[in-house]
XYZ file of C-alpha atoms in Angstrom:
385
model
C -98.060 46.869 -125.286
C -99.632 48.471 -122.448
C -98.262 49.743 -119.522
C -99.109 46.947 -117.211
C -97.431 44.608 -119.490
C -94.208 46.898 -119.593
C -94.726 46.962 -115.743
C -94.784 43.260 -115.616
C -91.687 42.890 -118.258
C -89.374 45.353 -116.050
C -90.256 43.558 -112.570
C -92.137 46.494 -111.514
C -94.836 46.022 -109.333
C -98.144 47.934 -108.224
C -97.938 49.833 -105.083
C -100.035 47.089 -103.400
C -97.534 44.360 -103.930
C -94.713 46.334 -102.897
C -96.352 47.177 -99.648
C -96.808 43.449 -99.147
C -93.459 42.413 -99.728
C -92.268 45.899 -97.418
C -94.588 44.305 -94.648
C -93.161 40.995 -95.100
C -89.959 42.149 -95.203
C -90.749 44.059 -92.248
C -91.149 41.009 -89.892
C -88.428 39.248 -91.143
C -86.022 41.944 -90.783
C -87.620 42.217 -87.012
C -87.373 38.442 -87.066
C -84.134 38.473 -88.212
C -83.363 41.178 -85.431
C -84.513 38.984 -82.523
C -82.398 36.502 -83.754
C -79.326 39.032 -83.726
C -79.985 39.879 -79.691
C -80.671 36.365 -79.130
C -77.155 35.621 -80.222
C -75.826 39.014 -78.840
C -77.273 37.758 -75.023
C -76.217 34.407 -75.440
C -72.403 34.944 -75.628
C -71.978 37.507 -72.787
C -74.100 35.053 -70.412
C -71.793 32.509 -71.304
C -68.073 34.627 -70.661
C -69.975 35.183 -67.302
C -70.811 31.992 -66.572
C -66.805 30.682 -67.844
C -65.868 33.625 -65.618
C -67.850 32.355 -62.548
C -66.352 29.372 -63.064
C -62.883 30.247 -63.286
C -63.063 32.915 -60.455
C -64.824 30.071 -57.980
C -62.136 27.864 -58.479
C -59.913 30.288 -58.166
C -62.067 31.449 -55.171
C -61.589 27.465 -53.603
C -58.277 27.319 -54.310
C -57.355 30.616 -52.816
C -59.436 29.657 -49.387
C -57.385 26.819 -49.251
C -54.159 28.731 -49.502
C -55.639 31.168 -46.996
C -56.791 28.802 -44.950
C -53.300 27.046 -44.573
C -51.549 30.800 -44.320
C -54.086 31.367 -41.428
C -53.446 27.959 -39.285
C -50.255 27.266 -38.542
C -48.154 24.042 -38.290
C -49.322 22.020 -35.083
C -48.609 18.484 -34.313
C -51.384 15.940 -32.503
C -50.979 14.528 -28.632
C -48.576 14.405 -25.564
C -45.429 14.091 -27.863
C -42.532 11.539 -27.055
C -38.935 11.864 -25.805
C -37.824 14.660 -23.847
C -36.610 18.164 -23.566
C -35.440 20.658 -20.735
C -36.720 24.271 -21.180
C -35.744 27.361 -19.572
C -38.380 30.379 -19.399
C -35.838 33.323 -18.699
C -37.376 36.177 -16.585
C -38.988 38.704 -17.982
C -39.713 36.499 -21.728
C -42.432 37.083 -23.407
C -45.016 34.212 -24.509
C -43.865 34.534 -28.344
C -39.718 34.454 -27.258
C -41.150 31.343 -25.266
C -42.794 30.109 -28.491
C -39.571 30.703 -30.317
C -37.648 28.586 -27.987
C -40.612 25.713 -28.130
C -40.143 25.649 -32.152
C -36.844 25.837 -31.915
C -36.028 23.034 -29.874
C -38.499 21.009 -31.834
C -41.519 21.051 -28.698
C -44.165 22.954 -30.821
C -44.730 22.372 -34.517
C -44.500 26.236 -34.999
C -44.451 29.316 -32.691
C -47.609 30.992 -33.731
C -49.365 27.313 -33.300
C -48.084 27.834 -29.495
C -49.017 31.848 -29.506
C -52.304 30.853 -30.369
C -52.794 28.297 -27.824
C -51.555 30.131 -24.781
C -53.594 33.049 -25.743
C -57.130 31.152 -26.104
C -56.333 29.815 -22.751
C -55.601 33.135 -21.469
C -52.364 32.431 -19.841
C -50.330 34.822 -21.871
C -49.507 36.705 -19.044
C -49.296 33.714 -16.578
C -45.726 32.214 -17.426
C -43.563 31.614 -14.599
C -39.274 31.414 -15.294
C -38.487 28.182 -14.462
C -36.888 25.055 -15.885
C -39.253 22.250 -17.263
C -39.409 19.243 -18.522
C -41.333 18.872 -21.682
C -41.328 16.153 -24.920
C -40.703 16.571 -28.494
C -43.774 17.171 -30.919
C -46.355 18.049 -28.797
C -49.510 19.865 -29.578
C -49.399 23.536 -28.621
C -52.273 23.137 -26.903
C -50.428 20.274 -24.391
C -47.174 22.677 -24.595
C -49.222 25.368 -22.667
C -50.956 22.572 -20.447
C -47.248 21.935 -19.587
C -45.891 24.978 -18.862
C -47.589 25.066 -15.175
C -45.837 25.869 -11.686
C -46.349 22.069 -10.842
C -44.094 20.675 -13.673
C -41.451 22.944 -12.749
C -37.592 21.155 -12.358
C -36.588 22.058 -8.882
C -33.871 20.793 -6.341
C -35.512 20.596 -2.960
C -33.527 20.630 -0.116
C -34.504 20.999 3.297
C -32.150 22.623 5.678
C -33.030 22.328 9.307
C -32.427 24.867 11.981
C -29.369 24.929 14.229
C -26.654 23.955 11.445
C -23.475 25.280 10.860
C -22.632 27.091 7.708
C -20.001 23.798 6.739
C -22.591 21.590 7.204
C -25.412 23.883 5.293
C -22.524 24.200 2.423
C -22.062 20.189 2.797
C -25.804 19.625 2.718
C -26.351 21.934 -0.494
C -23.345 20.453 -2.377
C -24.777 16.713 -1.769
C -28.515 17.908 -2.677
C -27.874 19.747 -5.656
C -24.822 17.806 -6.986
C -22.531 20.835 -7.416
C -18.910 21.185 -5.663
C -18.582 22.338 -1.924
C -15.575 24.041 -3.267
C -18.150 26.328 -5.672
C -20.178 27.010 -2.150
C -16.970 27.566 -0.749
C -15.972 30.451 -2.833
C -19.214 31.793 -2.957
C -19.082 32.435 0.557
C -15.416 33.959 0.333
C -17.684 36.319 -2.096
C -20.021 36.912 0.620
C -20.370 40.842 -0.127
C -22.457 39.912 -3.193
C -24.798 37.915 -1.183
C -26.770 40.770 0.124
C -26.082 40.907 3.571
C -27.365 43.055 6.115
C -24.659 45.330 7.357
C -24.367 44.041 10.979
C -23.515 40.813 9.419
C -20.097 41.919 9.160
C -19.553 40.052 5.895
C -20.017 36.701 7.685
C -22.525 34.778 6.269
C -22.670 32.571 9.035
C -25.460 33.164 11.107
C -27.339 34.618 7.787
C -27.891 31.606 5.968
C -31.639 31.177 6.830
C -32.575 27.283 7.476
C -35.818 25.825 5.689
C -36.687 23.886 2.816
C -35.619 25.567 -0.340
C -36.627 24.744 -4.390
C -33.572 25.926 -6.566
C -33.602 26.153 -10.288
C -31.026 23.079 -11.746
C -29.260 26.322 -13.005
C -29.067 28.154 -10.364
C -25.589 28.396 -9.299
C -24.479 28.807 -5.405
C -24.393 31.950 -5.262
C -27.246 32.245 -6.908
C -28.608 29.634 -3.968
C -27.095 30.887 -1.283
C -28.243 34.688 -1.589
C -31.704 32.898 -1.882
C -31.154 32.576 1.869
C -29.763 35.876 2.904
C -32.889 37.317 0.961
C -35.115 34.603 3.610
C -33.335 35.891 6.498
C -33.775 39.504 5.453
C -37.401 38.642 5.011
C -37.897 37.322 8.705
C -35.634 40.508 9.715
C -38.343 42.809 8.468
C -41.302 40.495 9.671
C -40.173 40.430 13.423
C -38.718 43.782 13.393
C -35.224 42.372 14.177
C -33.292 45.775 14.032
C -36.469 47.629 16.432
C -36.306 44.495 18.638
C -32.881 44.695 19.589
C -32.728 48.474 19.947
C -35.592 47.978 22.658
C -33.681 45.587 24.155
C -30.395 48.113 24.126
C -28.599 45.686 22.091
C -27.113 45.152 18.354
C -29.314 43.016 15.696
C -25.358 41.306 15.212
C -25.431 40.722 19.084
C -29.175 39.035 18.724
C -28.230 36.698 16.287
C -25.199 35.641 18.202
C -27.470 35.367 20.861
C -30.423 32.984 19.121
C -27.692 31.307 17.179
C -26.253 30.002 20.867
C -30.189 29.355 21.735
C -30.646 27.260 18.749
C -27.670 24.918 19.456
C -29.000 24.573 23.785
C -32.511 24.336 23.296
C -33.971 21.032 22.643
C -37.505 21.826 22.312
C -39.010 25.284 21.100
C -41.009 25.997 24.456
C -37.776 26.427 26.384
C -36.145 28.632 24.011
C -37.432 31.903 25.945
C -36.358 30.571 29.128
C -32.906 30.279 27.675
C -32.824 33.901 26.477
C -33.086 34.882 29.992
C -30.780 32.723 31.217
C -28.375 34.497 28.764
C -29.335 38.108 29.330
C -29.176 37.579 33.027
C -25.320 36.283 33.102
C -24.982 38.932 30.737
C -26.120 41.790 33.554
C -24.567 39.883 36.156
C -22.412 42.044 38.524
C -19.281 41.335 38.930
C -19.429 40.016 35.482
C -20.377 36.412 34.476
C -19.063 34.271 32.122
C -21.950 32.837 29.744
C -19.736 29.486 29.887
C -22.210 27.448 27.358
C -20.613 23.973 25.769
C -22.395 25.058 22.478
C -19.394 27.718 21.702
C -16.776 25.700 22.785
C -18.002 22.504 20.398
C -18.361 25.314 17.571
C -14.492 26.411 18.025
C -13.681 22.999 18.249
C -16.163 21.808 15.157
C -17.333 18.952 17.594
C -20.899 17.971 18.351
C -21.918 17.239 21.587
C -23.837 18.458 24.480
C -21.168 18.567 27.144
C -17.170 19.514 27.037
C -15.099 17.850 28.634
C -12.628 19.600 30.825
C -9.640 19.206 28.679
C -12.156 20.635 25.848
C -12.713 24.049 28.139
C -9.317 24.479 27.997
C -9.700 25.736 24.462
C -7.537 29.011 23.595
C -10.611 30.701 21.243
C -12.855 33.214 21.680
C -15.443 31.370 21.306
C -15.149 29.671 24.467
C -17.285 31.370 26.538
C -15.935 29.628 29.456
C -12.684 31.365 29.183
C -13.748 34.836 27.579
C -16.594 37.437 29.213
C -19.540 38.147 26.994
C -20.588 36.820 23.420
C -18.552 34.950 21.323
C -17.632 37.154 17.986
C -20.353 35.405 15.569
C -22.963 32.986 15.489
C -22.578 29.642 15.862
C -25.758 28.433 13.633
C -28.076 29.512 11.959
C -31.175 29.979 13.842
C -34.562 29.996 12.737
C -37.147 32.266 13.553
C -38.296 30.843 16.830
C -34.856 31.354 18.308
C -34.766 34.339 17.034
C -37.923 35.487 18.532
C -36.834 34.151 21.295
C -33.643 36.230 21.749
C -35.911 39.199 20.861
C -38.675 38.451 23.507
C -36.682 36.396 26.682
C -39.126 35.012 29.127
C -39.352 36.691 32.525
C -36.992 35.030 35.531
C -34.170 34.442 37.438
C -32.706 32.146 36.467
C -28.719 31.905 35.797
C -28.745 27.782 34.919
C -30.064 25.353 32.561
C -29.290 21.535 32.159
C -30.920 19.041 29.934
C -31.542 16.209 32.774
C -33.096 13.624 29.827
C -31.057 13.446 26.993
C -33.439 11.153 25.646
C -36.698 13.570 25.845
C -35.331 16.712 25.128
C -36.307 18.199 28.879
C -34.582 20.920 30.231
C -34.870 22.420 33.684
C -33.674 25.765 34.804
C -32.525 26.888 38.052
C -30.916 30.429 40.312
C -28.788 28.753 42.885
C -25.395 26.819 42.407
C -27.297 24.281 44.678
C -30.238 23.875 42.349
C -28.084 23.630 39.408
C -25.852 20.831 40.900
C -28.987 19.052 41.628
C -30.474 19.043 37.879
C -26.813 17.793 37.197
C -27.331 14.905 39.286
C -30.451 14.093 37.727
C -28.768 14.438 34.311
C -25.872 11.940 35.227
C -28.242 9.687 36.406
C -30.122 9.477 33.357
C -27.141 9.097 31.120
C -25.988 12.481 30.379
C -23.630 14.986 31.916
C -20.675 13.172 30.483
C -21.804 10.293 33.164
């Protein structure tokens, strides 16, 4: 047998056939290879592409937590119903906002925080009592939170009116108790008075139109118009004015207060101051003998006494008693007290009002001039005639 035969019986091959089966081999082993990374790519593309998935929706999901974490609770509109809020002084826009959520206004207080700080009024909250409604948007809360929706009590208080009837008038405007004015006034040392008040407020309590808080209490309301007289103090130098005039800022006011109560039109109110100062400097002495003090002791209104009325045992009848009266007998406004602070220039010693009806008054030096304008009065209905 020869040795290809044996070759051929034991598989064994030439070195030619091996080297085709070792090239063959070759490529499919590289074949096989490709195959391998094929798979080996395939599988971490797709744990990326699950993982995509899974972090995107995670991804959605999460903005949509973050996006409700991020804007807070608001409600829609004007709201219904109604609700009273009180900014305290000094509160801050988020204690505000606490309040608002709170009492059910605002949906949440960072809804409101927001609002009031895109419209840049943060800083521009006024205390104040207002009227607002239940559920509103935060962006109508701030809209409502202005100076013009403010709850206020207005009450106007004219010049020339006795403290009682101030108290009276307050008590009947704002709904609370005379008797609360009342004691605020026995209290009248926390009221802020100047110190030639004397303690008495009145005189002090200046007359105009004032806005009160519902809350405020009286004496809350009434040191409201001490700090209005102490105002027009400063402004027309009260305290310098009456030193030029070698005379007491107490004795002015007594003074403008009698003024306020003769004069019936502003333009004769200087006239009047002189008439005052100059039976003041008379010599021998002159009584000031105006009705006006007499009516206050007596807590009458009218123009004229009668002559059982000057009778009167008080010193504020300046028919019986030399000088001013110890107080004021109103509270003057600021043109009586200018007046009193700035008397025109003159002689005269006498004034009568000769028409009631018009408000005219006509001054006079002589006894005989004066019992003239008191004809002229009497025959146009006043004088007691």
């Amino acid at each position: 047998m020869s040795d290809l035969d044996l070759n051929t019986l034991l598989g064994a091959e030439d070195d030619e056939g091996q080297s085709r089966r070792r090239a063959r081999g070759g490529r499919g082993n590289r074949r096989r290879r490709r195959r391998r990374n094929r798979g080996g790519f395939i599988a971490p593309l797709l744990a990326f592409v699950v993982l995509a998935g899974i972090i995107g929706g995670g991804g959605y999901y999460g903005y949509l937590w973050l996006s409700d974490a991020l804007v807070p609770d608001d409600y829609t509109g004007q709201g219904t119903g109604e609700v009273v809020i009180q900014i305290q002084d000094g509160q801050s826009a988020s204690e505000v906002a606490q309040e608002l959520e709170r009492q059910g206004v605002v949906a949440s207080a960072r809804a409101f925080t927001n609002a009031i700080g895109n419209a840049n009024k943060s800083g521009s909250l006024q205390p104040g009592t207002y009227k607002m409604r239940k559920k509103m948007s935060a962006a109508a809360a701030v809209d409502a939170l202005t100076p013009s929706n403010k709850l206020l009590v207005r009450v106007p208080l004219k010049e020339g009116l006795r403290l009682s009837d101030t108290l009276a008038k307050l008590a009947d405007e704002t709904g609370k108790p005379v008797k609360e004015f009342q004691a605020a006034v026995k209290e009248a040392g926390d009221l802020d008075l100047p110190p030639y008040a004397r303690g008495k407020l009145e005189g002090y309590a200046f007359p105009a139109t004032y806005e009160f808080q519902p809350t405020a209490t009286p004496k809350q309301m009434l040191a409201q118009m001490v700090k209005r007289f102490n105002q027009t103090a400063e402004r027309i130098d009260l305290e310098g004015g009456a030193k030029a005039l070698g005379r007491k800022p107490h004795e002015i006011m007594v003074i403008a207060s009698i003024i306020q109560a003769e004069a019936g039109r502003a333009e004769d109110m200087p006239k009047i101051a002189r008439v005052i100062y100059n039976r003041l400097g008379q010599n021998p002495p002159m009584k000031l003998s105006m009705d006006s003090t007499v009516m206050y002791a007596l807590g009458k209104y009218r123009t004229y006494a009668t002559h059982a009325e000057l009778e009167t045992n008080s010193p504020y009848n300046t028919y019986k008693h030399l000088g001013l009266p110890p107080g004021p007998i109103s509270n003057p406004g600021d043109h009586a007290i200018e007046a009193a602070l700035n008397p025109a220039k003159g002689s005269w010693l006498f004034f009568v009002a000769t028409d009631p009806k018009s408000s005219v008054t006509k001054f006079a030096t002589t006894e005989a001039e004066r019992q003239a304008l008191l004809a002229e009065c009497t025959a146009n209905g006043g004088c007691g005639g």
